[in-house]
Amino acid sequence: MGRTSRDADVVGIVARLREQAAACEALGSPMYAELLERVADDYVAGGPTATVLAPWADAPGPDAIGLRLLGSVHRLVLERRAGALAAFYPSVGGRWEPHQGSRAFLELLAERPEAVSEMDRPPQTNEVGRAAALLGGLLTLPSEWRLPVRLRELGSSAGLLQLADLMGAQAAGQRWGRADSPVQLLEAFAGALPPAGWWPSFVDTLGCDPFPLDATTAAGRLALSAYCWPDQSARWER
């Protein structure tokens, strides 16, 4: 008997979930790595994950359905609408435990599949740690190019990176930027460090995004926070 389209959908979705699990592990989120592996197993078994992800069976890899699902559930946790699951989320004071936490996650999907409604929004953290890449590039410009910056940002989400000149950075005992800034990018650079003594100043900024967020609103802050990985405390502090 040949493989059915359903079989192909299962293989595709499970592969994407496991790839994202490996990425989360590599990027320092053991909680999400373990949770995505359990979600993939549940999808294969035809559990509640299969019901929730059914509309996304044909979604391409860049749609990041695993992160969409995790972010949607995290939103419920942050809104205090996830019941017992919150006890396993460090972002609200809980402690992750793989077996019990995964079981509570799947129980929430089974009991309230309609509540997982944020999956239509692509993952957008705009987490300010990413400003290190922008700043590192600017800091390595030749000295004759070190002029006031007009910043044009594609995929700006909430535009937080357009405030990068107001931040400070540290690495290997050296400092750059504003030492008095409440936002300090620790271990911002690796390898050959950029020269010290100059820090960019943004005189004009403009960003665009197909799904922009407004960080000055409660809804915007919630969406941004929901896509921050809950077991990465340094990101939460920033």
XYZ file of N, CA and C in Angstrom:
714
model
N 0.850 -1.190 0.000
C 0.000 0.000 0.000
C 0.890 1.245 0.000
N 0.570 2.222 -0.835
C 1.364 3.445 -0.928
C 1.094 4.386 0.226
N 1.951 5.347 0.345
C 1.790 6.338 1.400
C 0.669 7.305 1.047
N -0.200 7.614 2.019
C -1.314 8.529 1.805
C -0.859 9.956 2.031
N -1.719 10.907 1.616
C -1.394 12.314 1.845
C -1.335 12.612 3.332
N -2.176 11.922 4.126
C -2.139 12.098 5.577
C -0.779 11.668 6.124
N -0.270 10.539 5.638
C 1.044 10.084 6.081
C 2.105 11.122 5.758
N 2.026 11.691 4.565
C 3.010 12.694 4.161
C 2.915 13.934 5.039
N 1.680 14.344 5.376
C 1.504 15.511 6.238
C 2.120 15.267 7.610
N 1.885 14.056 8.157
C 2.441 13.726 9.474
C 3.955 13.779 9.437
N 4.538 13.164 8.422
C 5.991 13.154 8.304
C 6.530 14.576 8.208
N 5.887 15.418 7.399
C 6.356 16.786 7.226
C 6.272 17.602 8.496
N 5.122 17.570 9.173
C 4.951 18.364 10.384
C 5.870 17.865 11.490
N 5.954 16.555 11.654
C 6.801 16.010 12.710
C 8.268 16.368 12.467
N 8.691 16.307 11.226
C 10.073 16.678 10.916
C 10.342 18.129 11.265
N 9.389 19.009 10.974
C 9.584 20.428 11.280
C 9.591 20.668 12.788
N 8.740 19.943 13.520
C 8.727 20.085 14.969
C 10.046 19.621 15.580
N 10.575 18.530 15.083
C 11.824 18.013 15.635
C 13.008 18.902 15.237
N 12.970 19.458 14.050
C 14.023 20.400 13.654
C 14.015 21.631 14.563
N 12.808 22.120 14.885
C 12.725 23.272 15.775
C 13.185 22.905 17.179
N 12.890 21.678 17.609
C 13.363 21.218 18.915
C 14.884 21.249 18.970
N 15.531 20.773 17.909
C 16.992 20.789 17.864
C 17.523 22.222 17.878
N 16.828 23.123 17.181
C 17.248 24.523 17.158
C 17.120 25.152 18.543
N 16.036 24.846 19.245
C 15.847 25.384 20.590
C 16.928 24.877 21.532
N 17.290 23.620 21.391
C 18.361 23.060 22.216
C 19.672 23.789 21.946
N 19.968 24.002 20.675
C 21.217 24.669 20.304
C 21.240 26.124 20.756
N 20.063 26.752 20.826
C 19.978 28.165 21.180
C 19.691 28.390 22.666
N 19.823 27.339 23.460
C 19.779 27.521 24.905
C 18.415 27.471 25.545
N 17.463 26.714 24.975
C 16.162 26.555 25.608
C 15.836 25.068 25.739
N 16.384 24.403 26.751
C 16.075 22.980 26.931
C 14.586 22.722 27.159
N 13.897 23.681 27.773
C 12.459 23.510 27.998
C 11.716 23.350 26.684
N 11.940 24.274 25.768
C 11.229 24.195 24.485
C 11.718 23.022 23.645
N 12.981 22.660 23.769
C 13.480 21.495 23.045
C 12.745 20.235 23.496
N 12.626 20.063 24.796
C 11.936 18.886 25.328
C 10.449 18.928 24.997
N 9.841 20.094 25.125
C 8.412 20.218 24.886
C 8.072 19.930 23.426
N 8.869 20.417 22.494
C 8.596 20.175 21.079
C 8.760 18.704 20.721
N 9.681 18.024 21.363
C 9.815 16.584 21.120
C 8.559 15.849 21.589
N 8.032 16.228 22.742
C 6.789 15.614 23.245
C 5.605 15.961 22.342
N 5.572 17.191 21.848
C 4.510 17.603 20.931
C 4.571 16.770 19.645
N 5.767 16.539 19.136
C 5.919 15.728 17.932
C 5.446 14.303 18.172
N 5.794 13.741 19.317
C 5.340 12.386 19.642
C 3.819 12.330 19.724
N 3.226 13.356 20.337
C 1.776 13.397 20.476
C 1.103 13.536 19.117
N 1.721 14.287 18.211
C 1.148 14.434 16.871
C 1.137 13.092 16.154
N 2.218 12.351 16.251
C 2.293 11.030 15.625
C 1.211 10.110 16.180
N 0.961 10.221 17.489
C -0.031 9.362 18.135
C -1.464 9.815 17.890
N -1.652 10.931 17.194
C -2.993 11.431 16.937
C -3.635 12.094 18.130
N -2.813 12.654 19.023
C -3.318 13.307 20.223
C -3.842 14.703 19.952
N -4.042 15.489 21.009
C -4.625 16.833 20.841
C -3.793 17.751 19.953
N -2.483 17.509 19.894
C -1.653 18.322 19.015
C -2.084 18.177 17.566
N -2.466 16.964 17.182
C -2.887 16.729 15.799
C -4.125 17.537 15.456
N -5.028 17.694 16.428
C -6.241 18.480 16.193
C -5.910 19.963 16.039
N -5.078 20.472 16.936
C -4.743 21.895 16.917
C -3.956 22.271 15.663
N -3.058 21.383 15.237
C -2.194 21.695 14.101
C -2.774 21.252 12.755
N -3.954 20.668 12.756
C -4.551 20.192 11.504
C -4.630 21.285 10.429
N -5.032 22.512 10.763
C -5.097 23.554 9.720
C -3.741 23.926 9.135
N -2.661 23.488 9.770
C -1.307 23.863 9.348
C -0.576 22.715 8.678
N -1.322 21.711 8.250
C -0.697 20.517 7.680
C 0.175 20.832 6.472
N -0.212 21.810 5.678
C 0.537 22.150 4.460
C 1.464 23.350 4.647
N 1.623 23.819 5.872
C 2.437 25.012 6.102
C 3.907 24.727 5.808
N 4.584 25.620 5.111
C 6.014 25.433 4.849
C 6.835 25.655 6.113
N 8.077 25.199 6.088
C 8.956 25.318 7.239
C 9.083 26.717 7.793
N 9.243 27.751 6.937
C 9.396 29.110 7.468
C 8.207 29.608 8.287
N 7.057 28.940 8.189
C 5.910 29.357 8.998
C 6.109 29.051 10.482
N 7.101 28.201 10.800
C 7.477 27.936 12.199
C 6.273 27.557 13.057
N 5.573 26.504 12.637
C 4.351 26.147 13.357
C 4.627 25.742 14.798
N 5.807 25.155 15.055
C 6.129 24.800 16.427
C 6.215 26.020 17.320
N 6.906 27.055 16.863
C 7.026 28.274 17.654
C 5.702 29.013 17.748
N 4.900 28.928 16.700
C 3.570 29.553 16.765
C 2.738 28.900 17.868
N 2.774 27.580 17.921
C 2.004 26.870 18.942
C 2.522 27.203 20.339
N 3.827 27.152 20.524
C 4.394 27.439 21.836
C 4.109 28.874 22.264
N 4.221 29.803 21.327
C 3.940 31.194 21.657
C 2.489 31.426 22.016
N 1.603 30.726 21.338
C 0.181 30.876 21.613
C -0.161 30.373 23.014
N 0.435 29.233 23.378
C 0.189 28.703 24.724
C 0.853 29.592 25.777
N 2.049 30.087 25.484
C 2.723 30.976 26.431
C 1.893 32.230 26.686
N 1.220 32.699 25.657
C 0.341 33.855 25.836
C -0.724 33.557 26.889
N -1.307 32.372 26.846
C -2.307 31.995 27.844
C -1.700 31.950 29.238
N -0.464 31.466 29.320
C 0.224 31.418 30.615
C 0.412 32.830 31.161
N 0.881 33.740 30.319
C 1.126 35.115 30.763
C -0.164 35.825 31.161
N -1.267 35.420 30.531
C -2.565 36.013 30.868
C -3.228 35.319 32.059
N -2.514 34.369 32.651
C -3.041 33.588 33.783
C -4.306 32.837 33.379
N -4.302 32.308 32.154
C -5.460 31.557 31.667
C -5.083 30.130 31.304
N -3.938 29.651 31.826
C -3.482 28.307 31.459
C -3.576 27.315 32.604
N -4.220 27.690 33.683
C -4.438 26.763 34.785
C -3.153 26.183 35.343
N -3.134 24.864 35.512
C -2.012 24.182 36.155
C -0.725 24.278 35.360
N -0.816 24.551 34.074
C 0.388 24.615 33.246
C 1.340 25.704 33.711
N 0.828 26.785 34.273
C 1.671 27.910 34.679
C 2.728 27.503 35.690
N 2.468 26.462 36.465
C 3.423 26.026 37.483
C 4.735 25.550 36.881
N 4.766 25.323 35.559
C 5.966 24.801 34.903
C 6.652 25.850 34.024
N 6.187 27.089 34.062
C 6.752 28.138 33.215
C 7.578 29.110 34.049
N 8.902 29.124 33.875
C 9.747 30.047 34.647
C 9.392 31.515 34.450
N 8.806 31.872 33.320
C 8.468 33.270 33.055
C 7.427 33.819 34.020
N 6.679 32.933 34.687
C 5.701 33.393 35.685
C 6.017 32.790 37.055
N 7.280 32.432 37.260
C 7.695 31.929 38.562
C 7.628 30.437 38.727
N 7.290 29.701 37.683
C 7.218 28.252 37.766
C 8.558 27.582 37.547
N 8.533 26.265 37.531
C 9.759 25.488 37.330
C 9.457 24.370 36.334
N 10.230 24.338 35.282
C 9.990 23.351 34.231
C 10.355 21.944 34.699
N 9.463 20.998 34.405
C 9.684 19.579 34.653
C 9.180 18.854 33.423
N 10.040 18.143 32.687
C 9.671 17.635 31.356
C 8.425 16.760 31.327
N 8.335 15.783 32.209
C 7.205 14.848 32.120
C 5.896 15.517 32.519
N 5.863 16.101 33.702
C 4.617 16.706 34.179
C 4.265 17.954 33.380
N 5.284 18.747 33.013
C 5.014 19.955 32.244
C 4.441 19.639 30.871
N 5.003 18.648 30.200
C 4.495 18.265 28.878
C 3.080 17.719 28.975
N 2.823 16.960 30.019
C 1.466 16.419 30.200
C 0.462 17.545 30.418
N 0.825 18.544 31.230
C -0.082 19.669 31.458
C -0.284 20.470 30.175
N 0.759 20.595 29.355
C 0.659 21.294 28.077
C -0.343 20.589 27.166
N -0.227 19.283 27.044
C -1.122 18.529 26.159
C -2.552 18.503 26.698
N -2.683 18.493 28.006
C -4.029 18.541 28.587
C -4.709 19.866 28.272
N -3.939 20.947 28.280
C -4.519 22.245 27.926
C -4.996 22.236 26.472
N -4.196 21.667 25.566
C -4.613 21.592 24.166
C -5.876 20.762 24.015
N -5.984 19.687 24.786
C -7.158 18.814 24.687
C -8.410 19.487 25.229
N -8.250 20.232 26.315
C -9.400 20.831 26.966
C -9.849 22.126 26.312
N -8.906 22.889 25.758
C -9.261 24.225 25.243
C -8.559 24.502 23.915
N -8.799 23.677 22.914
C -8.112 23.914 21.629
C -8.470 25.262 21.014
N -9.655 25.756 21.310
C -10.084 27.032 20.727
C -9.329 28.216 21.319
N -8.715 28.033 22.475
C -8.014 29.133 23.125
C -6.655 29.406 22.501
N -6.169 28.461 21.734
C -4.860 28.642 21.083
C -5.111 29.390 19.785
N -5.204 30.704 19.892
C -5.672 31.521 18.770
C -4.624 32.449 18.185
N -3.425 32.458 18.743
C -2.408 33.393 18.265
C -1.560 32.807 17.146
N -1.919 31.622 16.635
C -1.067 30.975 15.651
C -1.083 31.678 14.301
N -2.042 32.570 14.083
C -2.057 33.301 12.824
C -0.969 34.370 12.775
N -0.416 34.738 13.915
C 0.654 35.746 13.946
C 1.999 35.037 13.909
N 2.858 35.392 12.969
C 4.182 34.768 12.915
C 5.007 35.150 14.131
N 5.955 34.303 14.519
C 6.796 34.624 15.679
C 7.517 35.955 15.500
N 7.345 36.823 16.480
C 7.986 38.142 16.467
C 8.386 38.492 17.897
N 9.631 38.323 18.217
C 10.071 38.729 19.552
C 10.658 40.134 19.512
N 11.430 40.436 18.446
C 12.171 41.694 18.378
C 12.990 41.863 19.658
N 13.456 40.762 20.216
C 14.183 40.774 21.484
C 15.453 41.593 21.318
N 15.709 42.497 22.256
C 16.721 43.513 22.031
C 18.136 42.957 21.990
N 18.349 41.743 22.439
C 19.668 41.143 22.318
C 20.146 41.068 20.880
N 19.206 41.052 19.948
C 19.569 40.999 18.536
C 20.232 42.299 18.070
N 20.124 43.341 18.861
C 20.772 44.595 18.498
C 22.288 44.452 18.443
N 22.828 43.410 19.092
C 24.276 43.216 19.086
C 24.800 43.029 17.669
N 24.040 42.343 16.821
C 24.489 42.133 15.439
C 24.543 43.456 14.675
N 23.500 44.282 14.854
C 23.466 45.584 14.200
C 24.607 46.475 14.692
N 24.773 46.531 16.004
C 25.797 47.392 16.578
C 27.196 46.904 16.217
N 27.378 45.594 16.237
C 28.686 45.064 15.877
C 29.083 45.426 14.463
N 28.103 45.389 13.550
C 28.393 45.787 12.178
C 28.754 47.247 12.066
N 28.012 48.098 12.768
C 28.295 49.538 12.712
C 29.646 49.876 13.337
N 29.983 49.173 14.404
C 31.237 49.464 15.099
C 32.472 49.095 14.282
N 32.298 48.211 13.320
C 33.443 47.796 12.508
C 33.562 48.604 11.215
N 32.745 49.627 11.058
C 32.870 50.485 9.883
C 34.222 51.204 9.883
N 34.775 51.481 8.719
C 36.000 52.303 8.661
C 35.760 53.652 9.326
N 36.799 54.219 9.875
C 36.660 55.448 10.654
C 36.031 56.580 9.856
N 36.293 56.653 8.545
C 35.728 57.736 7.740
C 34.218 57.571 7.532
N 33.681 56.396 7.828
C 32.246 56.162 7.678
C 31.496 56.297 9.004
N 32.168 56.627 10.054
C 31.526 56.702 11.362
C 30.806 58.029 11.512
N 29.655 58.091 10.895
C 28.835 59.295 10.850
C 27.497 59.016 11.530
N 26.709 60.028 11.816
C 25.353 59.798 12.310
C 24.589 58.860 11.359
N 23.773 57.971 11.938
C 23.158 56.875 11.183
C 21.699 57.176 10.872
N 21.344 56.995 9.614
C 19.938 56.926 9.223
C 19.615 55.442 9.050
N 18.796 54.906 9.950
C 18.541 53.469 9.994
C 17.241 53.130 9.271
N 17.310 52.190 8.336
C 16.133 51.664 7.650
C 16.079 50.170 7.920
N 15.036 49.734 8.609
C 14.975 48.346 9.071
C 13.810 47.601 8.416
N 14.115 46.491 7.765
C 13.107 45.612 7.179
C 12.760 44.523 8.195
N 11.476 44.247 8.349
C 11.071 43.253 9.338
C 11.294 43.762 10.747
N 10.803 44.962 11.018
C 11.140 45.637 12.270
C 10.282 45.217 13.458
N 9.228 44.423 13.233
C 8.361 43.973 14.316
C 7.869 45.175 15.121
N 8.353 45.355 16.346
C 7.913 46.493 17.166
C 8.904 47.641 17.140
N 9.970 47.520 16.366
C 10.909 48.622 16.225
C 11.870 48.810 17.378
N 11.987 47.826 18.263
C 12.844 48.005 19.430
C 14.318 48.143 19.054
N 14.736 47.517 17.963
C 16.139 47.603 17.578
C 16.505 48.992 17.068
N 15.507 49.801 16.771
C 15.790 51.173 16.353
C 16.191 52.060 17.528
N 16.206 51.467 18.713
C 16.682 52.162 19.909
C 18.072 51.676 20.313
N 18.753 50.968 19.409
C 20.017 50.330 19.763
C 21.079 51.325 20.213
N 21.031 52.543 19.704
C 22.055 53.523 20.095
C 21.877 53.999 21.533
N 20.747 53.663 22.156
C 20.511 54.036 23.544
C 20.943 52.951 24.519
N 21.488 51.842 23.995
C 21.874 50.701 24.817
C 23.378 50.735 25.088
N 23.812 49.827 25.947
C 25.220 49.603 26.196
C 25.566 48.168 25.862
N 26.838 47.899 25.648
C 27.282 46.552 25.315
C 28.551 46.224 26.092
N 28.712 44.939 26.411
C 29.889 44.483 27.139
C 30.342 43.149 26.555
N 31.656 42.925 26.576
C 32.221 41.651 26.146
C 33.682 41.600 26.553
N 34.099 40.475 27.099
C 35.508 40.233 27.451
C 36.106 41.370 28.273
N 35.317 41.895 29.208
C 35.816 42.943 30.080
C 35.826 44.328 29.475
N 35.385 44.481 28.240
C 35.329 45.792 27.606
C 33.882 46.299 27.550
N 33.731 47.615 27.428
C 32.413 48.246 27.362
C 32.310 49.144 26.136
N 31.120 49.212 25.616
C 30.807 50.117 24.521
C 29.474 50.797 24.833
N 29.285 51.968 24.262
C 27.981 52.603 24.348
C 27.699 53.265 25.667
N 26.434 53.235 26.051
C 25.967 54.000 27.195
C 25.997 53.150 28.462
N 26.938 53.461 29.337
C 27.081 52.703 30.582
C 25.892 52.916 31.506
N 25.163 54.054 31.333
C 24.029 54.351 32.200
C 22.720 53.770 31.678
N 22.755 53.079 30.557
C 21.524 52.535 29.991
C 21.042 51.337 30.806
N 19.731 51.236 31.049
C 19.207 50.047 31.733
C 19.282 48.794 30.866
N 19.508 48.969 29.571
C 19.629 47.820 28.668
C 21.101 47.622 28.343
N 21.703 46.580 28.909
C 23.094 46.234 28.663
C 23.148 44.875 27.968
N 23.785 44.835 26.831
C 23.939 43.599 26.075
C 25.209 42.919 26.553
N 25.069 41.915 27.401
C 26.216 41.231 27.983
C 26.759 40.195 27.005
N 28.076 40.088 26.965
C 28.747 39.173 26.028
C 28.185 39.390 24.628
N 28.127 40.650 24.258
C 27.487 41.022 22.992
C 28.273 40.562 21.778
N 29.595 40.491 21.900
C 30.430 40.178 20.748
C 31.368 39.026 21.086
N 31.705 38.257 20.071
C 32.643 37.153 20.231
C 33.695 37.237 19.139
N 34.813 36.549 19.351
C 35.869 36.592 18.350
C 36.622 37.907 18.425
N 37.000 38.414 17.263
C 37.697 39.700 17.215
C 36.731 40.810 17.618
N 37.046 41.514 18.687
C 36.137 42.530 19.210
C 36.217 43.806 18.388
N 35.102 44.521 18.261
C 35.134 45.803 17.544
C 35.910 46.840 18.335
N 36.422 47.864 17.669
C 37.174 48.900 18.381
C 36.282 49.697 19.331
N 36.888 50.186 20.383
C 36.163 51.024 21.345
C 36.365 52.493 20.986
N 35.638 53.366 21.683
C 35.827 54.792 21.503
C 34.791 55.481 20.639
N 34.014 54.733 19.885
C 32.948 55.336 19.078
C 31.692 54.512 19.230
N 30.564 55.201 19.276
C 29.262 54.535 19.415
C 28.300 55.223 18.456
N 27.559 54.477 17.667
C 26.694 55.118 16.675
C 25.574 55.935 17.314
N 25.156 56.947 16.598
C 24.024 57.779 16.997
C 23.012 57.769 15.863
N 21.774 57.388 16.181
C 20.726 57.314 15.164
C 20.027 58.674 15.075
N 20.090 59.297 13.930
C 19.452 60.601 13.757
C 18.121 60.501 13.023
N 17.864 59.342 12.418
C 16.614 59.162 11.674
C 16.381 57.667 11.535
N 15.227 57.181 11.971
C 14.949 55.745 11.895
C 13.590 55.512 11.252
N 13.511 54.422 10.528
C 12.255 54.035 9.891
C 12.259 52.523 9.727
N 11.159 51.891 10.129
C 11.045 50.445 9.995
C 9.741 50.069 9.329
N 9.729 48.880 8.738
C 8.493 48.372 8.147
C 8.380 46.886 8.446
N 7.155 46.404 8.503
C 6.913 45.008 8.822
C 5.516 44.650 8.318
N 5.331 43.445 7.771
C 3.984 43.074 7.304
C 2.997 42.872 8.446
N 3.512 42.596 9.660
C 2.647 42.433 10.832
C 3.218 43.261 11.985
N 3.182 44.576 11.900
C 3.833 45.402 12.922
C 3.148 45.288 14.278
N 3.959 45.458 15.317
C 3.470 45.454 16.687
C 3.767 46.798 17.331
N 2.936 47.190 18.265
C 3.116 48.440 18.989
C 3.454 48.100 20.435
N 4.734 48.274 20.798
C 5.186 47.904 22.136
C 4.654 48.826 23.221
N 4.010 49.925 22.852
C 3.438 50.820 23.858
C 2.039 50.386 24.283
N 1.493 49.342 23.663
C 0.164 48.841 24.020
C 0.290 47.527 24.781
N -0.712 47.230 25.572
C -0.720 45.975 26.327
C -0.733 44.775 25.378
N -1.522 44.877 24.310
C -1.597 43.766 23.365
C -0.261 43.534 22.662
N 0.417 44.621 22.303
C 1.712 44.494 21.650
C 2.749 43.888 22.568
N 2.785 44.341 23.813
C 3.755 43.796 24.770
C 3.481 42.322 25.042
N 2.209 41.949 25.094
C 1.864 40.550 25.340
C 2.337 39.667 24.196
N 2.119 40.106 22.955
C 2.548 39.321 21.809
C 4.059 39.160 21.781
N 4.783 40.248 22.063
C 6.244 40.176 22.101
C 6.713 39.243 23.205
N 6.117 39.353 24.372
C 6.521 38.525 25.504
C 6.203 37.053 25.265
N 5.081 36.785 24.627
C 4.677 35.400 24.402
C 5.668 34.656 23.529
N 6.349 35.364 22.662
C 7.316 34.707 21.790
C 8.734 34.720 22.353
N 8.934 35.264 23.544
C 10.202 35.067 24.248
C 10.165 33.692 24.915
N 11.224 32.961 24.836
C 11.239 31.605 25.389
C 11.274 31.673 26.911
N 10.348 31.007 27.584
C 10.121 31.246 29.015
C 11.247 30.814 29.937
N 12.149 29.958 29.486
C 13.225 29.506 30.362
C 14.519 30.278 30.135
N 14.483 31.364 29.354
C 15.669 32.171 29.111
C 15.555 33.475 29.908
N 16.020 33.426 31.145
C 15.804 34.539 32.074
C 16.508 35.820 31.621
N 17.675 35.700 30.984
C 18.395 36.902 30.566
C 17.584 37.689 29.529
N 16.918 36.981 28.643
C 16.089 37.671 27.647
C 14.924 38.379 28.319
N 14.356 37.733 29.331
C 13.244 38.357 30.041
C 13.694 39.614 30.764
N 14.881 39.575 31.369
C 15.375 40.752 32.076
C 15.619 41.906 31.119
N 16.154 41.602 29.930
C 16.346 42.672 28.947
C 15.019 43.240 28.501
